[in-house]
Short mmCIF file of C-alpha atoms and ligand atoms in Angstrom, two decimals:
data_model
loop_
_atom_site.label_atom_id
_atom_site.label_comp_id
_atom_site.label_asym_id
_atom_site.label_seq_id
_atom_site.Cartn_x
_atom_site.Cartn_y
_atom_site.Cartn_z
CA UNK A 129 95.56 41.15 -7.66
CA UNK A 130 96.35 41.75 -11.35
CA UNK A 131 94.63 44.51 -13.25
CA UNK A 132 92.24 43.41 -16.00
CA UNK A 133 90.55 45.12 -18.94
CA UNK A 134 87.42 43.09 -19.63
CA UNK A 135 84.75 45.76 -20.22
CA UNK A 136 86.97 48.82 -19.80
CA UNK A 137 85.16 49.90 -16.67
CA UNK A 138 88.09 48.56 -14.66
CA UNK A 139 89.56 52.03 -15.40
CA UNK A 140 88.51 55.04 -13.35
CA UNK A 141 87.67 58.21 -15.27
CA UNK A 142 90.99 59.78 -14.27
CA UNK A 143 92.90 56.63 -15.31
CA UNK A 144 91.13 56.69 -18.68
CA UNK A 145 92.06 60.35 -19.26
CA UNK A 146 95.67 59.62 -18.19
CA UNK A 147 95.76 56.64 -20.57
CA UNK A 148 94.67 58.86 -23.46
CA UNK A 149 97.30 61.47 -22.54
CA UNK A 150 99.91 58.72 -22.48
CA UNK A 151 98.72 57.35 -25.83
CA UNK A 152 99.26 60.77 -27.41
CA UNK A 153 102.81 60.82 -26.00
CA UNK A 154 103.48 57.31 -27.34
CA UNK A 155 102.12 58.25 -30.74
CA UNK A 156 104.54 61.19 -30.88
CA UNK A 157 107.47 58.97 -29.78
CA UNK A 158 106.63 55.33 -30.63
CA UNK A 159 109.94 53.95 -29.35
CA UNK A 160 110.18 56.03 -26.18
CA UNK A 161 108.90 53.31 -23.84
CA UNK A 162 110.49 49.92 -23.07
CA UNK A 163 107.81 49.07 -20.52
CA UNK A 164 107.58 45.44 -21.70
CA UNK A 165 111.33 44.76 -21.87
CA UNK A 166 111.88 41.12 -20.92
CA UNK A 167 108.14 40.41 -20.80
CA UNK A 168 105.95 38.21 -22.99
CA UNK A 169 102.29 38.84 -23.79
CA UNK A 170 100.04 36.10 -25.22
CA UNK A 171 97.38 37.06 -27.78
CA UNK A 172 94.71 34.37 -28.08
CA UNK A 173 92.58 34.67 -31.21
CA UNK A 174 89.52 32.44 -31.46
CA UNK A 175 88.21 34.66 -34.29
CA UNK A 176 89.81 36.40 -37.30
CA UNK A 177 91.44 39.80 -36.93
CA UNK A 178 93.47 42.26 -38.98
CA UNK A 179 93.69 45.48 -36.94
CA UNK A 180 93.67 43.99 -33.46
CA UNK A 181 96.37 41.47 -34.21
CA UNK A 182 98.62 43.95 -36.03
CA UNK A 183 98.22 46.71 -33.49
CA UNK A 184 98.80 44.55 -30.43
CA UNK A 185 101.61 42.48 -31.96
CA UNK A 186 103.53 45.49 -33.27
CA UNK A 187 102.71 47.57 -30.19
CA UNK A 188 104.09 44.91 -27.82
CA UNK A 189 107.28 44.71 -29.91
CA UNK A 190 107.63 48.53 -29.84
CA UNK A 191 107.42 48.38 -26.04
CA UNK A 192 110.29 45.88 -26.00
CA UNK A 193 108.08 42.88 -25.25
CA UNK A 194 107.56 39.54 -26.98
CA UNK A 195 104.10 38.83 -28.43
CA UNK A 196 103.01 35.18 -28.53
CA UNK A 197 100.15 34.54 -30.96
CA UNK A 198 97.93 31.62 -29.92
CA UNK A 199 95.12 29.96 -31.83
CA UNK A 200 92.81 27.52 -30.03
CA UNK A 201 92.98 25.01 -32.89
CA UNK A 202 96.69 24.62 -32.16
CA UNK A 203 96.19 24.36 -28.38
CA UNK A 204 94.93 21.65 -26.06
CA UNK A 205 91.87 23.89 -25.54
CA UNK A 206 90.57 22.36 -28.78
CA UNK A 207 90.93 18.89 -27.23
CA UNK A 208 89.03 19.70 -24.08
CA UNK A 209 91.63 21.20 -21.71
CA UNK A 210 89.74 23.59 -19.45
CA UNK A 211 89.97 27.37 -19.55
CA UNK A 212 91.05 27.26 -15.92
CA UNK A 213 94.01 25.01 -16.59
CA UNK A 214 94.91 27.07 -19.67
CA UNK A 215 94.85 30.19 -17.49
CA UNK A 216 97.15 28.53 -14.95
CA UNK A 217 99.67 27.59 -17.65
CA UNK A 218 99.56 31.03 -19.29
CA UNK A 219 100.21 32.56 -15.87
CA UNK A 220 103.44 30.54 -15.52
CA UNK A 221 104.88 31.66 -18.87
CA UNK A 222 103.63 35.10 -19.91
CA UNK A 223 102.98 38.41 -18.16
CA UNK A 224 99.53 39.18 -19.64
CA UNK A 225 97.05 37.66 -22.08
CA UNK A 226 94.68 39.27 -24.57
CA UNK A 227 91.68 37.28 -25.79
CA UNK A 228 89.36 37.53 -28.80
CA UNK A 229 86.48 35.15 -28.34
CA UNK A 230 82.68 34.92 -28.35
CA UNK A 231 81.43 34.45 -24.80
CA UNK A 232 82.38 37.10 -22.27
CA UNK A 233 82.23 34.32 -19.66
CA UNK A 234 85.33 32.73 -21.22
CA UNK A 235 87.31 35.93 -20.74
CA UNK A 236 86.01 36.27 -17.19
CA UNK A 237 87.02 32.66 -16.41
CA UNK A 238 90.56 33.27 -17.66
CA UNK A 239 90.79 36.36 -15.45
CA UNK A 240 89.34 34.56 -12.45
CA UNK A 241 91.50 31.44 -12.68
CA UNK A 242 94.82 32.91 -13.80
CA UNK A 243 97.12 35.27 -11.96
CA UNK A 244 98.08 37.67 -14.78
CA UNK A 245 96.29 40.65 -16.40
CA UNK A 246 93.67 39.67 -18.99
CA UNK A 247 92.51 42.11 -21.65
CA UNK A 248 89.59 42.01 -24.05
CA UNK A 249 90.45 42.01 -27.76
CA UNK A 250 86.70 41.65 -28.66
CA UNK A 251 83.94 39.50 -27.24
CA UNK A 252 80.27 39.23 -28.08
CA UNK A 253 79.54 41.83 -25.43
CA UNK A 254 82.39 44.31 -25.58
CA UNK A 255 85.19 45.82 -27.66
CA UNK A 256 86.98 48.14 -25.22
CA UNK A 257 90.32 47.98 -27.09
CA UNK A 258 88.50 49.66 -29.97
CA UNK A 259 86.78 52.24 -27.76
CA UNK A 260 90.00 53.61 -26.26
CA UNK A 261 91.36 54.16 -29.79
CA UNK A 262 88.09 55.88 -30.74
CA UNK A 263 88.39 58.25 -27.77
CA UNK A 264 92.02 58.94 -28.70
CA UNK A 265 90.86 59.83 -32.21
CA UNK A 266 88.31 62.28 -30.79
CA UNK A 267 91.05 63.89 -28.67
CA UNK A 268 93.22 64.30 -31.78
CA UNK A 269 90.45 65.54 -34.06
CA UNK A 270 89.19 68.14 -31.56
CA UNK A 271 92.32 69.32 -29.73
CA UNK A 272 90.66 72.53 -28.52
CA UNK A 273 87.72 70.82 -26.83
CA UNK A 274 87.46 68.60 -23.77
CA UNK A 275 85.89 65.19 -24.37
CA UNK A 276 83.04 66.34 -22.14
CA UNK A 277 82.19 69.00 -24.76
CA UNK A 278 81.78 66.42 -27.54
CA UNK A 279 78.85 64.37 -28.78
CA UNK A 280 79.33 61.09 -30.65
CA UNK A 281 76.43 59.49 -32.55
CA UNK A 282 76.60 55.78 -33.33
CA UNK A 283 74.21 54.65 -36.08
CA UNK A 284 73.50 50.97 -36.68
CA UNK A 285 73.36 47.73 -34.72
CA UNK A 286 73.45 48.18 -30.93
CA UNK A 287 76.30 45.69 -30.68
CA UNK A 288 79.53 45.21 -28.74
CA UNK A 289 81.18 48.26 -30.36
CA UNK A 290 78.17 50.46 -29.55
CA UNK A 291 78.15 49.14 -25.95
CA UNK A 292 81.86 49.86 -25.40
CA UNK A 293 81.46 53.35 -26.89
CA UNK A 294 78.52 54.05 -24.59
CA UNK A 295 80.34 52.70 -21.51
CA UNK A 296 83.80 54.19 -22.09
CA UNK A 297 82.55 57.32 -23.85
CA UNK A 298 80.31 57.90 -20.84
CA UNK A 299 83.26 57.34 -18.48
CA UNK A 300 85.28 59.92 -20.43
CA UNK A 301 82.43 62.44 -20.38
CA UNK A 302 81.47 62.18 -24.07
CA UNK A 303 77.75 62.44 -24.84
CA UNK A 304 76.97 59.23 -26.73
CA UNK A 305 73.75 58.83 -28.75
CA UNK A 306 72.88 55.49 -30.33
CA UNK A 307 70.41 55.21 -33.21
CA UNK A 308 69.41 51.61 -33.89
CA UNK A 309 66.36 50.01 -35.52
CA UNK A 310 63.70 48.23 -33.47
CA UNK A 311 65.06 44.89 -32.33
CA UNK A 312 68.68 46.04 -32.53
CA UNK A 313 68.72 48.60 -29.70
CA UNK A 314 71.44 48.88 -27.10
CA UNK A 315 70.22 48.17 -23.57
CA UNK A 316 69.60 51.31 -21.44
CA UNK A 317 72.09 50.14 -18.78
CA UNK A 318 74.98 50.83 -21.20
CA UNK A 319 74.25 54.55 -20.87
CA UNK A 320 73.98 57.29 -23.47
CA UNK A 321 70.76 58.22 -25.23
CA UNK A 322 68.84 55.92 -27.55
CA UNK A 323 66.57 56.52 -30.51
CA UNK A 324 65.33 54.80 -33.65
CA UNK A 325 65.89 58.01 -35.65
CA UNK A 326 69.41 58.53 -37.11
CA UNK A 327 68.74 62.25 -37.81
CA UNK A 328 67.79 62.78 -34.15
CA UNK A 329 70.94 61.01 -32.92
CA UNK A 330 73.33 62.94 -35.16
CA UNK A 331 71.87 66.42 -34.44
CA UNK A 332 74.72 68.45 -32.93
CA UNK A 333 77.12 65.49 -33.02
CA UNK A 334 80.84 66.05 -33.57
CA UNK A 335 81.49 62.47 -34.66
CA UNK A 336 79.31 59.93 -36.48
CA UNK A 337 80.20 56.28 -36.07
CA UNK A 338 79.30 53.21 -38.17
CA UNK A 339 80.02 49.50 -37.80
CA UNK A 340 79.35 46.51 -40.03
CA UNK A 341 75.76 45.33 -40.29
CA UNK A 342 76.68 41.64 -40.32
CA UNK A 343 79.22 40.95 -37.59
CA UNK A 344 81.13 37.69 -37.11
CA UNK A 345 78.54 35.09 -36.09
CA UNK A 346 75.55 36.99 -37.57
CA UNK A 347 75.83 35.46 -41.06
CA UNK A 348 72.62 33.41 -40.74
CA UNK A 349 70.52 36.60 -40.38
CA UNK A 350 72.47 38.70 -42.91
CA UNK A 351 69.54 39.53 -45.23
CA UNK A 352 67.21 40.46 -42.37
CA UNK A 353 69.92 42.67 -40.84
CA UNK A 354 70.63 44.47 -44.12
CA UNK A 355 66.91 45.26 -44.52
CA UNK A 356 66.51 46.55 -40.96
CA UNK A 357 69.73 48.58 -40.98
CA UNK A 358 69.43 50.13 -44.47
CA UNK A 359 68.12 53.50 -43.13
CA UNK A 360 71.19 53.75 -40.85
CA UNK A 361 73.85 54.13 -43.56
CA UNK A 362 76.55 56.71 -42.81
CA UNK A 363 76.59 58.96 -45.87
CA UNK A 364 77.26 62.61 -46.68
CA UNK A 365 73.60 63.52 -46.15
CA UNK A 366 73.72 62.20 -42.58
CA UNK A 367 77.00 64.03 -41.93
CA UNK A 368 75.29 67.21 -43.14
CA UNK A 369 72.76 66.83 -40.27
CA UNK A 370 75.60 66.80 -37.69
CA UNK A 371 77.55 69.70 -36.19
CA UNK A 372 79.73 71.73 -38.61
CA UNK A 373 83.12 70.03 -38.93
CA UNK A 374 81.77 66.65 -37.80
CA UNK A 375 83.97 63.64 -38.56
CA UNK A 376 83.10 60.09 -39.63
CA UNK A 377 84.46 57.09 -37.71
CA UNK A 378 84.26 53.34 -38.37
CA UNK A 379 85.97 50.52 -36.47
CA UNK A 380 86.54 48.55 -39.71
CA UNK A 381 86.43 46.28 -41.63
CA UNK A 382 84.02 48.31 -43.78
CA UNK A 383 81.56 47.28 -46.47
CA UNK A 384 81.36 50.38 -48.69
CA UNK A 385 77.81 50.82 -49.95
CA UNK A 386 76.32 49.08 -46.93
CA UNK A 387 76.83 50.74 -43.54
CA UNK A 388 78.99 53.55 -45.00
CA UNK A 389 79.36 55.04 -48.45
CA UNK A 390 82.69 54.95 -50.26
CA UNK A 391 82.49 58.77 -50.48
CA UNK A 392 82.57 59.03 -46.69
CA UNK A 393 84.97 56.13 -46.07
CA UNK A 394 87.64 57.63 -48.33
CA UNK A 395 86.54 61.27 -48.16
CA UNK A 396 87.67 64.48 -46.50
CA UNK A 397 85.46 64.22 -43.44
CA UNK A 398 86.61 60.81 -42.18
CA UNK A 399 89.25 60.09 -39.51
CA UNK A 400 88.82 56.34 -39.99
CA UNK A 401 92.35 55.49 -41.07
CA UNK A 402 93.87 57.54 -38.22
CA UNK A 403 91.43 55.73 -35.92
CA UNK A 404 92.75 52.37 -37.14
CA UNK A 405 96.34 53.46 -36.49
CA UNK A 406 95.35 54.75 -33.05
CA UNK A 407 94.56 51.19 -31.98
CA UNK A 408 98.31 50.65 -31.53
CA UNK A 409 99.01 53.84 -29.59
CA UNK A 410 96.03 53.50 -27.24
CA UNK A 411 96.72 49.82 -26.59
CA UNK A 412 100.38 50.50 -25.79
CA UNK A 413 99.21 52.92 -23.11
CA UNK A 414 96.77 50.26 -21.92
CA UNK A 415 99.55 47.64 -21.69
CA UNK A 416 101.67 50.04 -19.65
CA UNK A 417 98.73 50.52 -17.26
CA UNK A 418 97.95 46.79 -17.06
CA UNK A 419 101.54 45.86 -16.27
CA UNK A 420 102.32 48.81 -14.03
CA UNK A 421 103.99 47.15 -11.07
CA UNK A 422 102.82 49.93 -8.80
CA UNK A 423 99.24 49.12 -9.81
CA UNK A 424 96.70 47.52 -7.50
N1 CP B 221 88.15 46.75 -35.50
C1 CP B 221 88.70 45.53 -35.32
O1 CP B 221 88.68 44.96 -34.22
O2 CP B 221 89.30 45.03 -36.44
P1 CP B 221 89.80 43.52 -36.61
O3 CP B 221 88.58 42.64 -36.51
O4 CP B 221 90.46 43.47 -37.95
O5 CP B 221 90.76 43.21 -35.50
#
């Protein structure tokens, strides 16, 4: 059975910690691994991307592999070919496939009907490729502390990014608190603590995390979202309520003046641009794990 990475919970806690250790090694020596030599990896983008595409495409090349970018509009998928048949064809030509799409069910169908590893590059429900880079950034920013000694506070919409942080942060031992307005809460099953009060969530936190207020697909409710989320802006005042030395994180793209101020986004207390770079290093470690021939 191939390994998959659909929600991230396919990893055990020890595998997640080992992946982060490996990502740090790969960051220090980006060309040290040729784990994908002679292998091709398809990257199927049904939605726009800057960071995910760059980090996976360049990361696969650094590992000696060949990335194949696919867009549904250029495939027979757009003319009604089934996901199952697409999965069967992908399985005959490439060694793994990453997917950015809306419905999680589409990703699950590809995994169920193909015979190669499938990894999530963002769905409506989850963004685990982002979460492993976020955990790597915490490891780097707090080298003298275990992840289990850290608290991360997410402020904003209880969306796919918040869910993956709660799930994978919880797996890694990070205390995750989510502050979201009424109607935008994360479900309790994702784990972590939940509140409507940003100041309560950030108390004692080592990292504060923001995401866009209007995600892809939410454009029709943009005004309503901006009104509801306005008290959840990540600014210097909110950082001042956190633990001394707290850092600001954001998965990007950012809208300075909305969910985060320009002062924080480009300021001394952010690790956001390192976090964006860490996508590549964490995902290279993920690809090694997914394609490990000794894996189950
Ligand atoms: N954070 C993130 O997934 O960025 P992109 O949408 O640019 O890939």
